[in-house]
Coordinates of N, CA and C in Angstrom, one line a residue:
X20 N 303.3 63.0 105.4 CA 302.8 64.4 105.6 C 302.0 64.4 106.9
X21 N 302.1 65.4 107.3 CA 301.6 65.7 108.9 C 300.0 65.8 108.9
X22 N 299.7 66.5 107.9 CA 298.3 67.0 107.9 C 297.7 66.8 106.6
X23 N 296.5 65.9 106.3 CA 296.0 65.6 105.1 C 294.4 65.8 105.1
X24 N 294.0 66.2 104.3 CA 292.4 66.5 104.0 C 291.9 66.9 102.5
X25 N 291.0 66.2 102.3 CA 289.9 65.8 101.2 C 288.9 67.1 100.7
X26 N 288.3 67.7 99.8 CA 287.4 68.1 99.7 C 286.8 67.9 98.1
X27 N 285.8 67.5 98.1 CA 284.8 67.6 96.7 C 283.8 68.2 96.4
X28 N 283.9 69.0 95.1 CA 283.0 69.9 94.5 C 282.4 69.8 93.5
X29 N 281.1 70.1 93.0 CA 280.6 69.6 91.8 C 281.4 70.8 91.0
X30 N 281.4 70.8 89.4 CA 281.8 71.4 89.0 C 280.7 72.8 88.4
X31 N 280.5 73.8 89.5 CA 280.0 74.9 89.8 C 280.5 75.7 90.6
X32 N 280.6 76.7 89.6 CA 281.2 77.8 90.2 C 280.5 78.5 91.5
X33 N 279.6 78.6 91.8 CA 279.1 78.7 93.3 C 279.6 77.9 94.5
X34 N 280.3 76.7 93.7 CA 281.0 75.9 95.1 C 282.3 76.7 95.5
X35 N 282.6 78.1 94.8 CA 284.0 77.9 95.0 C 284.4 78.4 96.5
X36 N 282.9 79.2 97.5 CA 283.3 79.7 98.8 C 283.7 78.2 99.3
X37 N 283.4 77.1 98.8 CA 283.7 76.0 100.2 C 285.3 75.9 100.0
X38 N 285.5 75.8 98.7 CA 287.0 75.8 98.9 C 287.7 76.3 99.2
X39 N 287.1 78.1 99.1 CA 287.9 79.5 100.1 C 288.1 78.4 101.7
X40 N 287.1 78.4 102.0 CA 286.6 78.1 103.7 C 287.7 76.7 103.9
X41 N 287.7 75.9 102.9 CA 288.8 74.9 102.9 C 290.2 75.5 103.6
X42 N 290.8 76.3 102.4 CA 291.9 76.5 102.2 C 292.0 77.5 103.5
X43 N 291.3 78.1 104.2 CA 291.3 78.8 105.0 C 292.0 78.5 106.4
X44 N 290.7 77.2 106.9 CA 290.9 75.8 107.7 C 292.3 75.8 107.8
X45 N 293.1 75.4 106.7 CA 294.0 74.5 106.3 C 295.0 75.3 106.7
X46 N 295.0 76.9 106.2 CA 295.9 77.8 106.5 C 295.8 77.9 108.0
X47 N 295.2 78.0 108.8 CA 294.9 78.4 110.3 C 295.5 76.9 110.8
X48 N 295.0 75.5 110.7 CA 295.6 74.8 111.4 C 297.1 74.7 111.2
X49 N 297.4 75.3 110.2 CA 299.1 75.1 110.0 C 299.8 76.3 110.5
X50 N 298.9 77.8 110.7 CA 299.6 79.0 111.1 C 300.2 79.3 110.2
X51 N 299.6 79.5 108.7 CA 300.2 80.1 107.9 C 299.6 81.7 107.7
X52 N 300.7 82.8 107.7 CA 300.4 84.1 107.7 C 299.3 84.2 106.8
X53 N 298.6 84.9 106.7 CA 297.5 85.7 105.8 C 298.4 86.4 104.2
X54 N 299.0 86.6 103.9 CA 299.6 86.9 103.2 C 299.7 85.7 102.4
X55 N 300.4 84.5 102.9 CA 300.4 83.0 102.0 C 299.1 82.8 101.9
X56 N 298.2 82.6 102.7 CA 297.0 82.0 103.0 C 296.1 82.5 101.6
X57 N 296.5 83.6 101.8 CA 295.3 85.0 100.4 C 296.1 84.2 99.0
X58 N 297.5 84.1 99.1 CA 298.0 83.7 97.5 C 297.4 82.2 97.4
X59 N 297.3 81.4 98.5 CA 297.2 80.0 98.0 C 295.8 80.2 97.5
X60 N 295.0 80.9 98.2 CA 293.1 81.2 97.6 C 293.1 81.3 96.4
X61 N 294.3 82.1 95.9 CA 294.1 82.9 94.4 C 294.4 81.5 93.6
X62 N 295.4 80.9 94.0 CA 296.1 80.0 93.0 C 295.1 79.0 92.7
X63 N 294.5 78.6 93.8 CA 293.6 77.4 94.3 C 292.3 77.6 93.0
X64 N 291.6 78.7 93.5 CA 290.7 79.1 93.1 C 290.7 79.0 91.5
X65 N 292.1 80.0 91.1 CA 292.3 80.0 89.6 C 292.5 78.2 88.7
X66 N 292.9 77.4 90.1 CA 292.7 76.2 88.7 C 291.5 75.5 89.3
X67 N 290.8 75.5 90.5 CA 289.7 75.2 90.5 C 288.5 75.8 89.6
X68 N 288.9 76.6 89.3 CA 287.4 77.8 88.2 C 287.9 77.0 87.1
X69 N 289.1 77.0 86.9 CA 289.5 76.7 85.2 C 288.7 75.3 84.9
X70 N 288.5 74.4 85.9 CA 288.4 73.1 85.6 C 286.8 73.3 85.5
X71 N 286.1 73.8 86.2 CA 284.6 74.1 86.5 C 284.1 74.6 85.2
X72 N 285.0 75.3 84.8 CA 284.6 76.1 83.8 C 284.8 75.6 82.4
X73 N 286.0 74.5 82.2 CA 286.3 74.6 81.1 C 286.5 72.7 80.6
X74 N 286.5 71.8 81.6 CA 286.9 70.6 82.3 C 285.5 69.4 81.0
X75 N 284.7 69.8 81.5 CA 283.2 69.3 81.5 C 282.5 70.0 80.4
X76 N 281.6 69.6 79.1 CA 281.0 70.3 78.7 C 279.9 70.6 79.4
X77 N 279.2 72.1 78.7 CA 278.4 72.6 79.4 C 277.2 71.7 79.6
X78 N 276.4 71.9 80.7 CA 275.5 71.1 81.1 C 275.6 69.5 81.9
X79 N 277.0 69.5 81.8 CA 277.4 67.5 82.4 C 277.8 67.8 83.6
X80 N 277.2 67.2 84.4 CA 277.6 67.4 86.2 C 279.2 66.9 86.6
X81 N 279.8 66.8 87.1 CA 281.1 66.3 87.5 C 281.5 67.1 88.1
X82 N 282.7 66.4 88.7 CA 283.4 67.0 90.3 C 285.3 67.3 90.0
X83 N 284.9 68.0 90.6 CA 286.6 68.4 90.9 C 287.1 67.9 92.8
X84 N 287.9 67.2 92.6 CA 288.9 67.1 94.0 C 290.2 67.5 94.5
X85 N 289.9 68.2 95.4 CA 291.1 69.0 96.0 C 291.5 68.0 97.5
X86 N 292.8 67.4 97.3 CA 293.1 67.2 98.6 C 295.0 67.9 98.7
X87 N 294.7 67.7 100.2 CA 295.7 68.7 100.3 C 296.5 68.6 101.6
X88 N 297.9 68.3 101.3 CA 298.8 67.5 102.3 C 300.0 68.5 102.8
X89 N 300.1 68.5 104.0 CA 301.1 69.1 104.9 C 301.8 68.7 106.2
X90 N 303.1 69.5 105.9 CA 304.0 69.2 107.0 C 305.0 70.0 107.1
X91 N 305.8 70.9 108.1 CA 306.2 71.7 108.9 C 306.8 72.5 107.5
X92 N 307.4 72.3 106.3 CA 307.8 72.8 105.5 C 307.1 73.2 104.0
X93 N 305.9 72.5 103.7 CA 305.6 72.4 102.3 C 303.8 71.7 102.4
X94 N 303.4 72.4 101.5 CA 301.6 72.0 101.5 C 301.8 72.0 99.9
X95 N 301.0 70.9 99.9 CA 300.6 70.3 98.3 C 299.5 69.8 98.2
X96 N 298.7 70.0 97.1 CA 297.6 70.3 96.7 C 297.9 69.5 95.2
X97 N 296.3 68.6 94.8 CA 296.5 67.6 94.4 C 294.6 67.5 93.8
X98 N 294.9 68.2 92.1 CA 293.6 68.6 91.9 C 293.1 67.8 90.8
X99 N 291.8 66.8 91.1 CA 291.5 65.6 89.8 C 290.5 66.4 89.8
X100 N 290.1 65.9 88.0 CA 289.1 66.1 87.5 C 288.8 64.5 86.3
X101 N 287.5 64.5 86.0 CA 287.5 63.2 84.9 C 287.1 64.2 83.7
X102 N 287.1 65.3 83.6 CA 286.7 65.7 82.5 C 287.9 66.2 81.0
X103 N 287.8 66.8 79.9 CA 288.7 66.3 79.2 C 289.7 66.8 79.4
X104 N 291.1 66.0 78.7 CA 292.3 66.5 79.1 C 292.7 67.6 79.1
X105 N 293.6 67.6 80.2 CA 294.5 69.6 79.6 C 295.6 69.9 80.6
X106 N 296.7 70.4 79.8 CA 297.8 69.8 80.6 C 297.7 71.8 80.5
X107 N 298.1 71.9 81.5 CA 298.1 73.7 82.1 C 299.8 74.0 82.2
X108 N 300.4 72.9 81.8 CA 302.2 73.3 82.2 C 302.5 73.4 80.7
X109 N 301.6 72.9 79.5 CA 302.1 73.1 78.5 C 302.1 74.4 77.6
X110 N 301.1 75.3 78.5 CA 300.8 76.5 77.9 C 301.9 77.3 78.0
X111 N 302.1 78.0 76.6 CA 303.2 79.0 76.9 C 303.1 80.3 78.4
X112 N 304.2 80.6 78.6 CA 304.0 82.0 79.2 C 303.7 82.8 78.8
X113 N 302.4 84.1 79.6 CA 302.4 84.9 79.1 C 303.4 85.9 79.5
X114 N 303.2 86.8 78.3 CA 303.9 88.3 77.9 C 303.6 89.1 78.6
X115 N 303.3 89.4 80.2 CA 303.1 90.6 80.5 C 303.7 92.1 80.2
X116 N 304.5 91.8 79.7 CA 305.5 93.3 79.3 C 304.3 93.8 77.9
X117 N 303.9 93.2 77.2 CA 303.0 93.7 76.4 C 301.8 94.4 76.5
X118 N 301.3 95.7 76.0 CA 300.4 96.3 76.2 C 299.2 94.8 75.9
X119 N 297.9 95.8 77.2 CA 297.0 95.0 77.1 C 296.4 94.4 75.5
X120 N 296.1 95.5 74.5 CA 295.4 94.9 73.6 C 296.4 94.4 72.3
X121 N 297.8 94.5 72.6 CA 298.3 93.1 72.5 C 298.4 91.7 72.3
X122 N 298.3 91.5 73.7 CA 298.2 90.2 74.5 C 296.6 89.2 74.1
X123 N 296.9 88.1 73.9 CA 296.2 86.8 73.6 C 295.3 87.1 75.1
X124 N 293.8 86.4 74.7 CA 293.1 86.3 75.8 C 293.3 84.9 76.5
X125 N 293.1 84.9 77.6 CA 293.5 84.3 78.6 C 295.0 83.8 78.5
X126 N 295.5 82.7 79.9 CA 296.3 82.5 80.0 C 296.9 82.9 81.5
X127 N 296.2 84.0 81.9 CA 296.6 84.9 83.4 C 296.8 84.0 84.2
X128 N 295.1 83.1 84.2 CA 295.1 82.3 85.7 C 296.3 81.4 85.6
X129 N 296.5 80.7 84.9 CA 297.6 79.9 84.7 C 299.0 80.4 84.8
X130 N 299.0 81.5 84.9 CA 300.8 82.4 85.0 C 300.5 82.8 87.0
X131 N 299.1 82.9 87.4 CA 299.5 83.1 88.2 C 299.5 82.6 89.3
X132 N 298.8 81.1 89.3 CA 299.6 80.0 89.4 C 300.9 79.4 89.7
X133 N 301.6 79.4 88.6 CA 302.7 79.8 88.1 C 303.8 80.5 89.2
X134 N 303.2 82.1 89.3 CA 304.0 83.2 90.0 C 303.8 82.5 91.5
X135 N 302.4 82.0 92.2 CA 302.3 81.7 93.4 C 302.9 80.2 94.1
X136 N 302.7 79.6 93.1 CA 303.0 77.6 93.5 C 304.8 78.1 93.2
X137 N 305.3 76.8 94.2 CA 306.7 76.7 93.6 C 307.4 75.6 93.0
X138 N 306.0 74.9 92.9 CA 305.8 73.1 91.9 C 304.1 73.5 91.2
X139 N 304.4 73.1 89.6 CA 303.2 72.9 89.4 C 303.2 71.3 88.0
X140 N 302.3 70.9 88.6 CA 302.8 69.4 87.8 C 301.3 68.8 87.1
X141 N 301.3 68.2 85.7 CA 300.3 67.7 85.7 C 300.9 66.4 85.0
X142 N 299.9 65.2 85.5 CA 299.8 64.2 84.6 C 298.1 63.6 84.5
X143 N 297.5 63.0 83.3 CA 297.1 62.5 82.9 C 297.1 61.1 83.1
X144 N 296.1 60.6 84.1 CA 296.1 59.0 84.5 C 294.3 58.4 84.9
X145 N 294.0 56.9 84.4 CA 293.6 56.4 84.4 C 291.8 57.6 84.0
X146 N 292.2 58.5 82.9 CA 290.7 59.3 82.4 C 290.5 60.0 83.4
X147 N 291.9 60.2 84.1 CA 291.8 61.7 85.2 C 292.9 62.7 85.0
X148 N 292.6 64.0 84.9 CA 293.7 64.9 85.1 C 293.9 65.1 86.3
X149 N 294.8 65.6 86.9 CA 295.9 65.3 88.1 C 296.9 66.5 87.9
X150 N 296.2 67.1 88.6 CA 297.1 68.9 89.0 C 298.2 69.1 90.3
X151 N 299.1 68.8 90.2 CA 299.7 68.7 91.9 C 300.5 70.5 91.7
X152 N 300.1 71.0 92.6 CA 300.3 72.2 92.7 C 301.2 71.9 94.4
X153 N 302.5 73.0 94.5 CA 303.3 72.9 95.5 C 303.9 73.7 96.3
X154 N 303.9 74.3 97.6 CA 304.4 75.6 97.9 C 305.1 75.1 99.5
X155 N 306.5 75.9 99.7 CA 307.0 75.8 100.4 C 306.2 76.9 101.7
X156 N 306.2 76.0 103.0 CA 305.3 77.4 103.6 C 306.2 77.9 104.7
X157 N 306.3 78.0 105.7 CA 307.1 78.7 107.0 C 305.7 78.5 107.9
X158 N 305.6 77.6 108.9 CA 304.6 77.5 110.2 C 304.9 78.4 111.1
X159 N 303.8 79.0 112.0 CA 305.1 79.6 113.2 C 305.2 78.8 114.0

């Protein structure tokens, strides 16, 4: 991969502008339109919060790592955490055709994900989860 970079966050949601500003960087040195740039934030964001949020019991400090590899056709994104397991591919899809009060809570961030990555992969290794999220991009 052409282009590789690192970033680490404690698991607080207040860290999440560095990762905006990450993914930002990352979009500009590759020349990726604003239009990809905004969905990768969303997608990024959405499993970055999930893990911050849900990863770590309340009160236990721990980090989440985002690194993130590219080259003229594809940027992949590669999200550990040590906190407890959770595989995000195993969740069913949701039902958006269903009226809202319907529908089971949560589940969105993970569908939209989903709708934005065009790989999303987890495995479970050595007391770390391991998110590789995947998207084909167009440079100019």
């Amino acid at each position: 991969m052409a282009l590789q970079r690192k970033l680490t966050l404690p698991n607080d949601i207040n860290a999440v502008s560095q990762l905006n500003e990450f993914i930002d960087m990352l979009c500009e040195e590759l020349g990726i339109d604003m239009p990809t740039n905004m969905a990768l934030n969303l997608a990024l964001e959405e499993a970055v919060v999930n893990v911050m949020s849900y990863a770590y019991p309340e009160g236990t400090k721990g980090e989440v790592g985002v690194e993130a590899a590219a080259d003229d056709d594809r940027i992949v994104f590669v999200i550990t955490d040590s906190g407890k397991p959770f595989d995000p591919t195993k969740k069913d899809e949701v039902d958006t055709t269903l009226p809202l009060e319907e529908r089971s809570i949560g589940g969105l961030g993970i569908h939209l994900i989903r709708q934005i990555m065009d790989e999303v992969k987890y495995q479970r290794r050595e007391n770390q989860n391991i998110l590789t999220l995947s998207k084909t991009i167009k440079s100019l």
